[in-house]
Amino acid sequence: MLSANSYLRAMSKYNIDKEKNEDAMKLLVSQMHRKFEVVALGGGQKKIDKQHEQGKLSARERVAMLLDPGTTHMEIGAFAGEGMYEEHGGCPAGGVVVVVGQVSGRTCVIVANDATVKAGAWFPITGKKNLRAQEIAMENRIPIIYLVDSAGVFLPMQDEIFPDKEHFGRIFRNNAKLSSMGVPQIAAIMGSCVAGGAYLPIMSDEALIVEGTGSIFLAGPYLVKAAIGEDVDQEVLGGATTHSEISGVTDYKMPDDETCLKTIRDLVSRFGPFATAGLNREKSVDPPGEKDTILNLMPAEGSKPYSMKEMLRHLVDGGEMTIYKEEYGKSIVCAYARIDGWSVGIVANEREVVKTKTGEMQFGGVIYSDSADKATRFILNSNQKKIPLIFIHDVTGFMVGKRSEHGGIIKDGAKMVNAVANSTVPKITIIAGNSFGAGNYAMCGKAYDPRFIAAWPTAKIAVMGGTQAAKVLTQIQVSSLEAKGHRPDPEGEKELFEKIKARYDEQTSPYYAASRLWVDAIIDPRDTRQFISNALKAADHAPIEVFNTGVLQT
């Protein structure tokens, strides 16, 4: 038994760690907010001011005016393009703002071109982000609203955006698919809409155009002059009057941005009801303790163990969970709970070092055969009961070594991956810490179709950790140099290791992942409950398909 003084000393050290953890997390969250403040300006304040002088609202102002006041929303891909295309001046937020939120009481996807970024031109990441927005609308059967203001494909990179399956043309294919699925699409032409981009609004169900600023044509005045020698100005060629009174291409002529957005809200307010998934929801109950408590549970040093169960108690309603097979497969926590009233099944990596009934030590963040078996059964049960699944990552991968291989870790891992891949209930993924190797797949990483996926600022996504990868790659390079008779000295080897590790660490950053849309958002851990709740509200619009695992080895 500890003496009173020993106990106080132990608790004092514990509190210092908690304070250190909270300070580290708050610093990361503060950095995230500062980055977003820069991104939110798009091409910069001067270009926003120029839009205002033209009588146009900025992309973010348009989105804000569409959303219901006082409601929460999810921004998708705010950090898309981060650190990319620097040789072309960058592409903040991928040159397009995408939000999932409430419009006239209806959950919608809003896609707004940001004309302050290269006149709204489409970079490769712009196309990928637009496709992600359409994917969200398709998977969740929710209306999509396009606020078009774009100069079309960014010509210096046309080979990376124009011809392939996941490029620009896929947008219009998705327009057609969404229409056939009965998912409403409304487009507002609030600026330029040129060439192939002209198909997007006109393949939507209804199109509005703003007088004086909106224009739409397959070829602009300069190209018309070059192609057929005809002199025509932009307004006569494809302005609001032309398309509302002569061609009949658009359905509503609007005097300004504000009226246009108000009219879209009116159109959405008249939608009839659609079929839902019927997800179970009751009155929300706050988790125990202060909201900031969740900030001090993740160790400042990512390699240190901590209790995932304790983390979950500060995410779920009332801190209450029904834990499935609690004493079996302890490196994964499977539990039924409620988050903001929604009934959910949680699959989370436990980071504590635990001792099994057989006396074996299991290290945190590793998936063992028994853990994979348990998670598979839990996923099957959740699908059977139509309970959505929440995956929370802090995983370093599957256990390796002779004992694990002889025990069939590959088969047990394959069963878990199979169950995740074939799961039909909504899946929401939160990457809180590490997400390495096949652990990323088994825990429903981006390749496994989570309806929504977010990362905390502490997230790391890679094949393996930076130190391990740097050791492997350094050894390979050293061996290569040795074969050529040029083995580096210890200092040279250390320098090589540090160089490789720095590059690898940069690539495991959540911003590297977010810039490439491997995750939809980087979020403050305190906003996790709201992110999951908003995601489930969107997911509840799509009926759940029959679950079938296919071939599942037992």
Coordinates of C-alpha atoms in Angstrom, one line a residue:
M1 CA 0.0 0.0 0.0
L2 CA 1.2 3.5 -0.8
S3 CA 1.8 5.9 2.0
A4 CA -0.1 9.2 1.9
N5 CA 3.0 11.1 0.8
S6 CA 3.8 8.6 -1.8
Y7 CA 0.2 8.7 -3.1
L8 CA 0.4 12.5 -3.3
R9 CA 3.7 12.4 -5.1
A10 CA 2.3 9.9 -7.6
M11 CA -0.8 11.9 -8.2
S12 CA 1.2 15.1 -8.6
K13 CA 3.3 13.5 -11.3
Y14 CA 0.1 12.3 -13.0
N15 CA -1.4 15.8 -12.9
I16 CA 1.8 17.3 -14.4
D17 CA 1.6 14.8 -17.3
K18 CA -2.1 15.7 -17.8
E19 CA -1.1 19.4 -17.9
K20 CA 1.7 18.7 -20.3
N21 CA -0.6 16.6 -22.5
E22 CA -3.3 19.4 -22.6
D23 CA -0.7 22.1 -23.3
A24 CA 0.7 20.1 -26.2
M25 CA -2.8 19.4 -27.7
K26 CA -3.9 23.0 -27.3
L27 CA -0.8 24.1 -29.2
L28 CA -1.6 21.8 -32.1
V29 CA -5.2 23.0 -32.1
S30 CA -4.0 26.6 -32.1
Q31 CA -1.7 25.9 -35.0
M32 CA -4.6 24.3 -36.9
H33 CA -6.8 27.4 -36.4
R34 CA -4.0 29.7 -37.6
K35 CA -3.6 27.6 -40.7
F36 CA -7.3 27.7 -41.4
E37 CA -7.4 31.5 -41.0
V38 CA -5.0 31.8 -43.9
V39 CA -6.8 29.2 -46.0
A40 CA -10.2 30.9 -45.4
L41 CA -8.9 34.0 -47.2
G42 CA -8.5 32.0 -50.4
G43 CA -6.5 34.1 -52.8
G44 CA -6.2 36.9 -50.3
Q45 CA -8.2 39.9 -48.9
K46 CA -7.4 42.1 -52.0
K47 CA -9.1 39.6 -54.3
I48 CA -12.1 39.3 -52.0
D49 CA -12.4 43.1 -52.0
K50 CA -12.2 43.0 -55.8
Q51 CA -15.1 40.6 -55.9
H52 CA -17.1 42.9 -53.6
E53 CA -16.5 45.7 -56.0
Q54 CA -18.0 43.6 -58.8
G55 CA -21.1 43.1 -56.7
K56 CA -20.2 39.5 -55.9
L57 CA -20.0 37.8 -52.5
S58 CA -17.0 35.6 -51.7
A59 CA -17.4 31.8 -51.8
R60 CA -17.5 31.6 -48.0
E61 CA -20.0 34.5 -47.7
R62 CA -22.2 32.7 -50.2
V63 CA -22.1 29.4 -48.2
A64 CA -22.7 31.2 -44.9
M65 CA -25.8 32.9 -46.4
L66 CA -27.2 29.6 -47.6
L67 CA -26.8 27.8 -44.2
D68 CA -29.5 27.9 -41.6
P69 CA -28.5 30.4 -38.8
G70 CA -27.4 28.9 -35.5
T71 CA -26.8 25.4 -37.0
T72 CA -23.5 23.5 -37.1
H73 CA -21.9 22.2 -40.3
M74 CA -18.9 20.2 -41.5
E75 CA -16.4 21.7 -43.9
I76 CA -14.9 19.1 -46.2
G77 CA -11.3 19.4 -47.4
A78 CA -10.5 22.8 -45.9
F79 CA -6.8 21.9 -46.1
A80 CA -7.0 20.4 -49.6
G81 CA -4.0 21.5 -51.7
E82 CA -2.0 22.5 -48.6
G83 CA 1.7 22.8 -49.7
M84 CA 0.9 21.7 -53.2
Y85 CA 1.3 23.6 -56.5
E86 CA 3.6 26.2 -55.0
E87 CA 5.2 26.7 -58.5
H88 CA 1.8 28.0 -59.6
G89 CA 1.2 30.2 -56.5
G90 CA -0.7 27.5 -54.5
C91 CA -4.3 26.5 -54.4
P92 CA -5.8 27.2 -50.9
A93 CA -8.6 24.8 -50.0
G94 CA -8.3 23.3 -53.5
G95 CA -10.0 26.5 -54.9
V96 CA -13.4 25.3 -53.8
V97 CA -15.4 25.4 -50.5
V98 CA -17.3 22.3 -49.7
V99 CA -19.7 22.2 -46.7
V100 CA -22.3 19.7 -45.4
G101 CA -24.9 21.6 -43.4
Q102 CA -28.5 22.6 -43.0
V103 CA -30.3 24.6 -45.7
S104 CA -34.0 25.3 -44.9
G105 CA -33.9 22.5 -42.4
R106 CA -32.6 19.9 -44.9
T107 CA -29.0 18.5 -44.8
C108 CA -27.3 19.4 -48.1
V109 CA -23.9 19.4 -49.6
I110 CA -22.8 22.9 -50.8
V111 CA -20.0 23.3 -53.4
A112 CA -18.8 26.9 -54.0
N113 CA -16.0 27.7 -56.4
D114 CA -13.6 30.3 -55.0
A115 CA -12.9 32.8 -57.7
T116 CA -10.2 34.5 -55.7
V117 CA -8.0 31.4 -56.4
K118 CA -6.8 31.5 -60.0
A119 CA -10.3 32.8 -61.0
G120 CA -11.8 29.5 -59.7
A121 CA -9.8 27.4 -62.1
W122 CA -9.7 23.6 -61.6
F123 CA -6.5 22.1 -60.3
P124 CA -6.2 18.3 -60.0
I125 CA -7.1 18.6 -56.3
T126 CA -10.1 20.8 -57.2
G127 CA -11.4 17.9 -59.3
K128 CA -10.8 15.4 -56.6
K129 CA -12.5 17.6 -54.0
N130 CA -15.6 18.1 -56.2
L131 CA -15.8 14.4 -56.8
R132 CA -15.6 13.8 -53.0
A133 CA -18.5 16.2 -52.6
Q134 CA -20.6 14.3 -55.1
E135 CA -19.6 11.0 -53.5
I136 CA -21.0 12.3 -50.2
A137 CA -24.2 13.3 -51.8
M138 CA -24.5 9.9 -53.5
E139 CA -23.7 7.7 -50.5
N140 CA -25.9 9.7 -48.1
R141 CA -28.7 10.5 -50.7
I142 CA -28.6 14.2 -49.7
P143 CA -29.2 17.2 -52.1
I144 CA -26.2 19.0 -53.6
I145 CA -26.0 22.7 -54.3
Y146 CA -23.4 24.1 -56.7
L147 CA -22.4 27.8 -56.6
V148 CA -20.5 28.1 -59.8
D149 CA -17.9 30.7 -60.4
S150 CA -15.0 29.2 -62.3
A151 CA -12.7 29.8 -65.3
G152 CA -12.6 26.1 -66.0
V153 CA -9.6 23.7 -66.2
F154 CA -6.2 25.2 -65.1
L155 CA -4.6 24.8 -68.5
P156 CA -0.9 24.4 -67.4
M157 CA -2.0 21.2 -65.7
Q158 CA -4.7 20.0 -68.1
D159 CA -3.1 16.6 -68.5
E160 CA -3.6 15.9 -64.8
I161 CA -7.3 17.0 -64.6
F162 CA -8.9 16.4 -68.0
P163 CA -9.0 12.8 -69.4
D164 CA -8.8 10.1 -66.7
K165 CA -11.5 8.2 -64.9
E166 CA -11.3 10.3 -61.7
H167 CA -10.7 13.6 -63.5
F168 CA -12.9 16.6 -64.6
G169 CA -15.3 14.6 -66.9
R170 CA -16.3 12.4 -64.0
I171 CA -18.1 15.3 -62.5
F172 CA -20.7 15.4 -65.3
R173 CA -21.0 11.6 -65.2
N174 CA -21.9 12.0 -61.5
N175 CA -24.4 14.7 -62.3
A176 CA -26.2 12.1 -64.5
K177 CA -25.9 9.4 -61.8
L178 CA -27.2 11.6 -59.1
S179 CA -30.2 12.6 -61.2
S180 CA -31.0 9.0 -61.9
M181 CA -30.8 8.2 -58.2
G182 CA -33.3 11.0 -57.4
V183 CA -30.8 13.1 -55.5
P184 CA -31.8 16.8 -56.1
Q185 CA -29.1 19.1 -57.6
I186 CA -29.4 22.8 -57.8
A187 CA -26.8 25.0 -59.5
A188 CA -26.4 28.8 -59.3
I189 CA -24.3 30.4 -62.0
M190 CA -22.7 33.3 -60.0
G191 CA -19.7 34.0 -62.2
S192 CA -17.9 32.5 -65.2
C193 CA -19.0 29.0 -66.3
V194 CA -16.9 28.0 -69.3
A195 CA -16.4 25.1 -71.7
G196 CA -16.8 21.7 -70.2
G197 CA -17.7 23.3 -66.9
A198 CA -20.9 24.6 -68.5
Y199 CA -22.3 21.1 -68.4
L200 CA -22.3 20.9 -64.6
P201 CA -25.0 23.5 -63.9
I202 CA -27.1 22.5 -66.9
M203 CA -27.0 18.8 -66.0
S204 CA -28.4 19.8 -62.6
D205 CA -32.1 19.7 -62.0
E206 CA -32.5 23.5 -61.8
A207 CA -30.2 26.3 -62.7
L208 CA -30.2 29.9 -61.5
I209 CA -28.1 32.7 -63.1
V210 CA -27.1 36.1 -61.6
E211 CA -27.6 39.1 -63.9
G212 CA -24.5 41.0 -64.8
T213 CA -22.0 38.6 -63.2
G214 CA -23.1 35.1 -64.3
S215 CA -22.2 33.8 -67.7
I216 CA -22.2 30.4 -69.3
F217 CA -21.0 29.2 -72.7
L218 CA -19.0 26.4 -74.3
A219 CA -16.5 28.9 -75.8
G220 CA -15.8 32.5 -74.6
P221 CA -15.7 35.6 -76.9
Y222 CA -12.0 35.2 -77.7
L223 CA -12.3 31.5 -78.7
V224 CA -15.4 32.3 -80.7
K225 CA -13.4 35.0 -82.6
A226 CA -10.5 32.6 -83.2
A227 CA -12.7 29.7 -84.2
I228 CA -15.3 31.3 -86.5
G229 CA -14.3 34.9 -86.7
E230 CA -17.5 36.2 -84.9
D231 CA -17.3 39.3 -82.7
V232 CA -19.6 39.0 -79.7
D233 CA -19.4 40.2 -76.1
Q234 CA -19.7 38.0 -73.0
E235 CA -23.2 39.1 -72.0
V236 CA -24.8 38.6 -75.4
L237 CA -23.0 35.3 -75.9
G238 CA -24.0 33.7 -72.6
G239 CA -25.3 36.2 -70.0
A240 CA -28.4 36.0 -67.8
T241 CA -30.7 37.6 -70.4
T242 CA -29.5 35.3 -73.2
H243 CA -30.0 32.1 -71.3
S244 CA -33.2 33.1 -69.4
E245 CA -35.1 34.7 -72.3
I246 CA -33.6 33.3 -75.6
S247 CA -31.9 29.9 -75.1
G248 CA -34.0 28.8 -72.1
V249 CA -30.8 27.1 -70.7
T250 CA -31.4 28.5 -67.2
D251 CA -34.5 28.5 -65.1
Y252 CA -34.3 31.6 -62.9
K253 CA -32.7 35.0 -63.6
M254 CA -31.6 36.7 -60.3
P255 CA -30.7 40.3 -59.9
D256 CA -27.9 39.7 -57.3
D257 CA -26.1 37.1 -55.2
E258 CA -28.3 37.7 -52.2
T259 CA -31.6 37.1 -54.1
C260 CA -30.1 34.0 -55.8
L261 CA -29.2 32.4 -52.4
K262 CA -32.5 33.3 -50.9
T263 CA -34.3 31.7 -53.9
I264 CA -32.2 28.5 -53.4
R265 CA -33.3 28.3 -49.8
D266 CA -36.9 28.7 -50.9
L267 CA -36.5 25.9 -53.5
V268 CA -35.0 23.5 -50.9
S269 CA -37.7 24.4 -48.4
R270 CA -40.3 22.8 -50.8
F271 CA -38.6 19.4 -51.1
G272 CA -40.7 16.5 -50.1
P273 CA -39.6 13.8 -47.6
F274 CA -37.2 11.0 -48.6
A275 CA -36.6 7.5 -47.3
T276 CA -34.2 7.3 -44.3
A277 CA -31.9 4.7 -42.8
G278 CA -34.0 4.8 -39.6
L279 CA -30.9 5.1 -37.3
N280 CA -31.8 5.0 -33.6
R281 CA -31.5 8.3 -31.7
E282 CA -32.6 9.5 -28.3
K283 CA -32.1 12.7 -26.3
S284 CA -28.4 13.7 -26.1
V285 CA -26.6 13.6 -22.7
D286 CA -23.3 15.3 -22.2
P287 CA -20.2 13.2 -21.3
P288 CA -19.0 13.6 -17.7
G289 CA -16.5 16.3 -16.7
E290 CA -15.3 19.4 -18.5
K291 CA -15.2 19.5 -22.3
D292 CA -11.5 20.2 -22.2
T293 CA -10.7 17.0 -20.3
I294 CA -10.4 15.1 -23.6
L295 CA -7.4 17.3 -24.4
N296 CA -5.3 16.0 -21.6
L297 CA -5.8 12.2 -22.2
M298 CA -3.6 11.8 -25.3
P299 CA 0.1 11.7 -24.3
A300 CA 2.3 14.6 -25.6
E301 CA 4.7 11.8 -26.6
G302 CA 2.7 9.7 -29.1
S303 CA 4.6 6.5 -28.2
K304 CA 3.4 6.5 -24.5
P305 CA 0.4 4.3 -23.5
Y306 CA -2.9 5.7 -22.3
S307 CA -6.4 4.4 -21.7
M308 CA -8.7 4.4 -24.8
K309 CA -11.6 3.4 -22.5
E310 CA -11.1 6.6 -20.6
M311 CA -10.9 8.6 -23.8
L312 CA -14.2 7.1 -24.9
R313 CA -16.0 7.9 -21.7
H314 CA -15.4 11.6 -22.5
L315 CA -16.9 11.1 -26.0
V316 CA -20.0 9.1 -25.3
D317 CA -23.3 10.2 -23.7
G318 CA -23.1 10.1 -20.0
G319 CA -19.8 8.3 -20.2
E320 CA -21.8 5.1 -20.5
M321 CA -20.8 2.1 -22.7
T322 CA -21.7 -1.5 -23.0
I323 CA -18.4 -3.1 -23.7
Y324 CA -18.4 -6.2 -25.9
K325 CA -16.0 -9.1 -24.8
E326 CA -14.2 -6.8 -22.4
E327 CA -11.7 -9.4 -21.2
Y328 CA -11.0 -10.9 -24.6
G329 CA -8.9 -9.3 -27.4
K330 CA -8.0 -6.4 -25.2
S331 CA -6.0 -4.4 -27.8
I332 CA -9.3 -3.4 -29.4
V333 CA -12.2 -1.9 -27.5
C334 CA -15.6 -2.7 -29.0
A335 CA -18.6 -1.0 -27.3
Y336 CA -22.2 0.0 -27.8
A337 CA -22.9 3.6 -26.7
R338 CA -24.6 6.8 -27.7
I339 CA -23.0 9.9 -29.2
D340 CA -25.2 13.0 -29.1
G341 CA -28.1 10.6 -28.7
W342 CA -27.2 8.4 -31.7
S343 CA -26.9 4.7 -31.1
V344 CA -23.4 3.6 -32.3
G345 CA -21.0 0.7 -32.2
I346 CA -17.4 1.8 -31.5
V347 CA -14.3 0.0 -32.6
A348 CA -11.2 1.7 -31.1
N349 CA -7.6 0.7 -30.6
E350 CA -6.6 0.3 -26.9
R351 CA -3.2 1.9 -26.1
E352 CA -2.7 0.5 -22.6
V353 CA -0.3 -2.4 -22.2
V354 CA -2.5 -5.2 -20.9
K355 CA -2.1 -8.7 -19.5
T356 CA -4.3 -11.5 -20.9
K357 CA -5.7 -14.4 -18.9
T358 CA -2.9 -16.6 -20.1
G359 CA -0.3 -14.1 -18.8
E360 CA 0.7 -12.8 -22.2
M361 CA 1.5 -9.1 -22.4
Q362 CA -0.3 -7.3 -25.3
F363 CA 1.2 -3.9 -26.4
G364 CA -1.1 -1.0 -27.0
G365 CA -2.0 0.0 -30.6
V366 CA -1.2 -3.5 -32.0
I367 CA -4.0 -5.7 -33.4
Y368 CA -3.6 -9.3 -32.3
S369 CA -5.5 -12.4 -33.6
D370 CA -8.0 -12.4 -30.7
S371 CA -8.6 -8.6 -31.1
A372 CA -9.3 -9.0 -34.9
D373 CA -11.6 -11.9 -34.2
K374 CA -13.6 -9.9 -31.6
A375 CA -13.8 -6.8 -33.9
T376 CA -15.0 -9.0 -36.8
R377 CA -17.8 -10.4 -34.7
F378 CA -18.8 -7.0 -33.4
I379 CA -18.9 -5.5 -36.9
L380 CA -21.1 -8.4 -38.0
N381 CA -23.5 -7.9 -35.0
S382 CA -23.7 -4.1 -35.6
N383 CA -24.7 -4.7 -39.2
Q384 CA -27.3 -7.2 -38.2
K385 CA -28.8 -4.6 -35.8
K386 CA -28.4 -1.6 -38.2
I387 CA -26.1 0.2 -35.7
P388 CA -23.6 2.6 -37.4
L389 CA -20.0 2.0 -36.7
I390 CA -17.4 4.6 -35.3
F391 CA -13.8 3.6 -35.8
I392 CA -11.2 5.4 -33.7
H393 CA -7.6 4.9 -34.8
D394 CA -4.4 4.7 -32.8
V395 CA -2.9 1.6 -34.4
T396 CA 0.6 0.6 -35.3
G397 CA -0.5 -2.4 -37.3
F398 CA -1.0 -6.2 -36.8
M399 CA 1.2 -8.2 -34.5
V400 CA 4.2 -9.9 -36.3
G401 CA 6.6 -12.7 -35.5
K402 CA 6.6 -16.5 -35.4
R403 CA 4.0 -16.9 -32.7
S404 CA 1.5 -14.6 -34.5
E405 CA 2.1 -16.2 -37.9
H406 CA 1.6 -19.7 -36.5
G407 CA -1.6 -18.5 -34.8
G408 CA -3.1 -17.3 -38.1
I409 CA -2.8 -13.6 -37.8
I410 CA -3.1 -13.2 -41.6
K411 CA -6.4 -15.1 -41.6
D412 CA -7.8 -13.2 -38.6
G413 CA -6.8 -9.9 -40.1
A414 CA -8.3 -10.8 -43.4
K415 CA -11.6 -11.6 -41.6
M416 CA -11.7 -8.2 -40.0
V417 CA -10.8 -6.4 -43.3
N418 CA -13.5 -8.4 -45.1
A419 CA -16.1 -7.4 -42.5
V420 CA -15.1 -3.7 -42.7
A421 CA -15.2 -3.8 -46.5
N422 CA -18.6 -5.4 -46.8
S423 CA -20.2 -3.5 -43.9
T424 CA -23.3 -1.6 -45.1
V425 CA -24.2 0.5 -42.0
P426 CA -22.8 4.0 -42.0
K427 CA -19.1 4.1 -41.0
I428 CA -17.5 7.1 -39.5
T429 CA -13.7 7.2 -38.9
I430 CA -11.7 9.3 -36.5
I431 CA -7.9 9.1 -36.7
A432 CA -6.8 10.2 -33.2
G433 CA -3.2 9.0 -33.2
N434 CA -1.3 6.5 -35.4
S435 CA -2.8 4.9 -38.4
F436 CA -0.1 2.6 -39.7
G437 CA 0.1 -0.2 -42.3
A438 CA -2.7 -2.7 -42.6
G439 CA -4.1 -1.4 -39.3
N440 CA -5.3 1.6 -41.3
Y441 CA -7.3 -0.8 -43.6
A442 CA -8.7 -2.9 -40.8
M443 CA -9.9 0.2 -38.9
C444 CA -11.7 1.6 -41.9
G445 CA -9.2 3.9 -43.5
K446 CA -10.1 6.0 -46.5
A447 CA -9.9 3.0 -48.9
Y448 CA -12.7 1.3 -47.1
D449 CA -15.4 3.9 -47.8
P450 CA -16.2 5.6 -44.5
R451 CA -19.0 8.0 -45.0
F452 CA -16.9 10.6 -43.3
I453 CA -13.3 10.6 -42.0
A454 CA -11.6 13.1 -39.8
A455 CA -8.2 13.4 -38.1
W456 CA -7.1 15.0 -34.9
P457 CA -4.0 17.2 -35.1
T458 CA -2.1 14.3 -33.5
A459 CA -2.9 11.9 -36.3
K460 CA -0.1 10.2 -38.3
I461 CA -0.9 8.1 -41.4
A462 CA 1.7 6.0 -43.1
V463 CA 2.9 2.4 -43.8
M464 CA 4.9 2.6 -40.6
G465 CA 6.3 5.2 -38.1
G466 CA 8.9 7.7 -39.2
T467 CA 11.7 6.2 -37.0
Q468 CA 11.1 2.7 -38.2
A469 CA 10.8 3.7 -41.8
A470 CA 14.0 5.8 -41.6
K471 CA 15.9 2.9 -40.1
V472 CA 14.8 0.5 -42.9
L473 CA 15.4 3.0 -45.7
T474 CA 18.8 4.1 -44.2
Q475 CA 19.9 0.5 -44.0
I476 CA 18.9 -0.1 -47.6
Q477 CA 20.8 3.0 -48.8
V478 CA 23.9 2.1 -46.6
S479 CA 23.9 -1.4 -48.1
S480 CA 23.7 0.1 -51.6
L481 CA 26.7 2.3 -50.9
E482 CA 28.6 -0.6 -49.4
A483 CA 28.1 -2.6 -52.5
K484 CA 29.7 0.3 -54.4
G485 CA 32.6 0.5 -51.9
H486 CA 31.4 3.8 -50.4
R487 CA 30.2 3.0 -46.8
P488 CA 29.4 6.3 -45.0
D489 CA 31.1 7.1 -41.7
P490 CA 28.9 7.1 -38.5
E491 CA 28.2 10.8 -38.9
G492 CA 27.3 10.4 -42.5
E493 CA 25.0 7.5 -41.7
K494 CA 23.3 9.6 -38.9
E495 CA 22.9 12.5 -41.3
L496 CA 21.3 10.2 -43.8
F497 CA 18.9 8.8 -41.2
E498 CA 17.8 12.2 -40.0
K499 CA 17.2 13.4 -43.6
I500 CA 15.1 10.4 -44.4
K501 CA 13.2 10.6 -41.1
A502 CA 12.4 14.3 -41.6
R503 CA 11.0 13.6 -45.0
Y504 CA 9.0 10.7 -43.8
D505 CA 7.6 12.5 -40.7
E506 CA 6.4 15.3 -43.0
Q507 CA 4.5 12.7 -45.1
T508 CA 2.9 11.2 -42.0
S509 CA 1.5 14.7 -40.9
P510 CA -2.3 15.1 -40.8
Y511 CA -1.9 18.1 -43.1
Y512 CA -0.1 16.0 -45.7
A513 CA -3.1 13.7 -45.5
A514 CA -5.7 16.5 -45.6
S515 CA -4.0 18.2 -48.5
R516 CA -4.5 15.1 -50.6
L517 CA -8.1 14.4 -49.2
W518 CA -7.1 11.2 -47.4
V519 CA -9.2 12.7 -44.6
D520 CA -12.1 15.0 -45.0
A521 CA -11.1 17.3 -42.1
I522 CA -8.7 18.0 -39.3
I523 CA -10.8 18.7 -36.2
D524 CA -10.3 19.9 -32.6
P525 CA -10.8 16.8 -30.4
R526 CA -13.5 18.7 -28.5
D527 CA -15.5 18.8 -31.7
T528 CA -15.4 15.1 -32.2
R529 CA -18.9 14.4 -30.8
Q530 CA -20.4 17.2 -33.1
F531 CA -18.5 15.9 -36.1
I532 CA -19.9 12.4 -35.6
S533 CA -23.4 13.6 -34.9
N534 CA -23.4 15.8 -38.1
A535 CA -22.0 12.9 -40.1
L536 CA -24.8 10.5 -38.8
K537 CA -27.4 13.1 -39.5
A538 CA -26.3 13.1 -43.1
A539 CA -25.9 9.3 -43.2
D540 CA -29.4 8.8 -41.9
H541 CA -30.8 9.9 -45.3
A542 CA -29.7 6.8 -47.1
P543 CA -31.5 3.4 -46.6
I544 CA -29.2 0.6 -45.4
E545 CA -28.5 -2.2 -47.9
V546 CA -28.6 -5.9 -47.0
F547 CA -25.3 -7.0 -45.4
N548 CA -23.4 -9.9 -47.0
T549 CA -19.7 -10.6 -46.1
G550 CA -19.1 -12.9 -49.1
V551 CA -16.4 -15.5 -48.4
L552 CA -15.4 -15.1 -44.7
Q553 CA -13.0 -17.8 -43.4
T554 CA -13.8 -19.0 -39.9

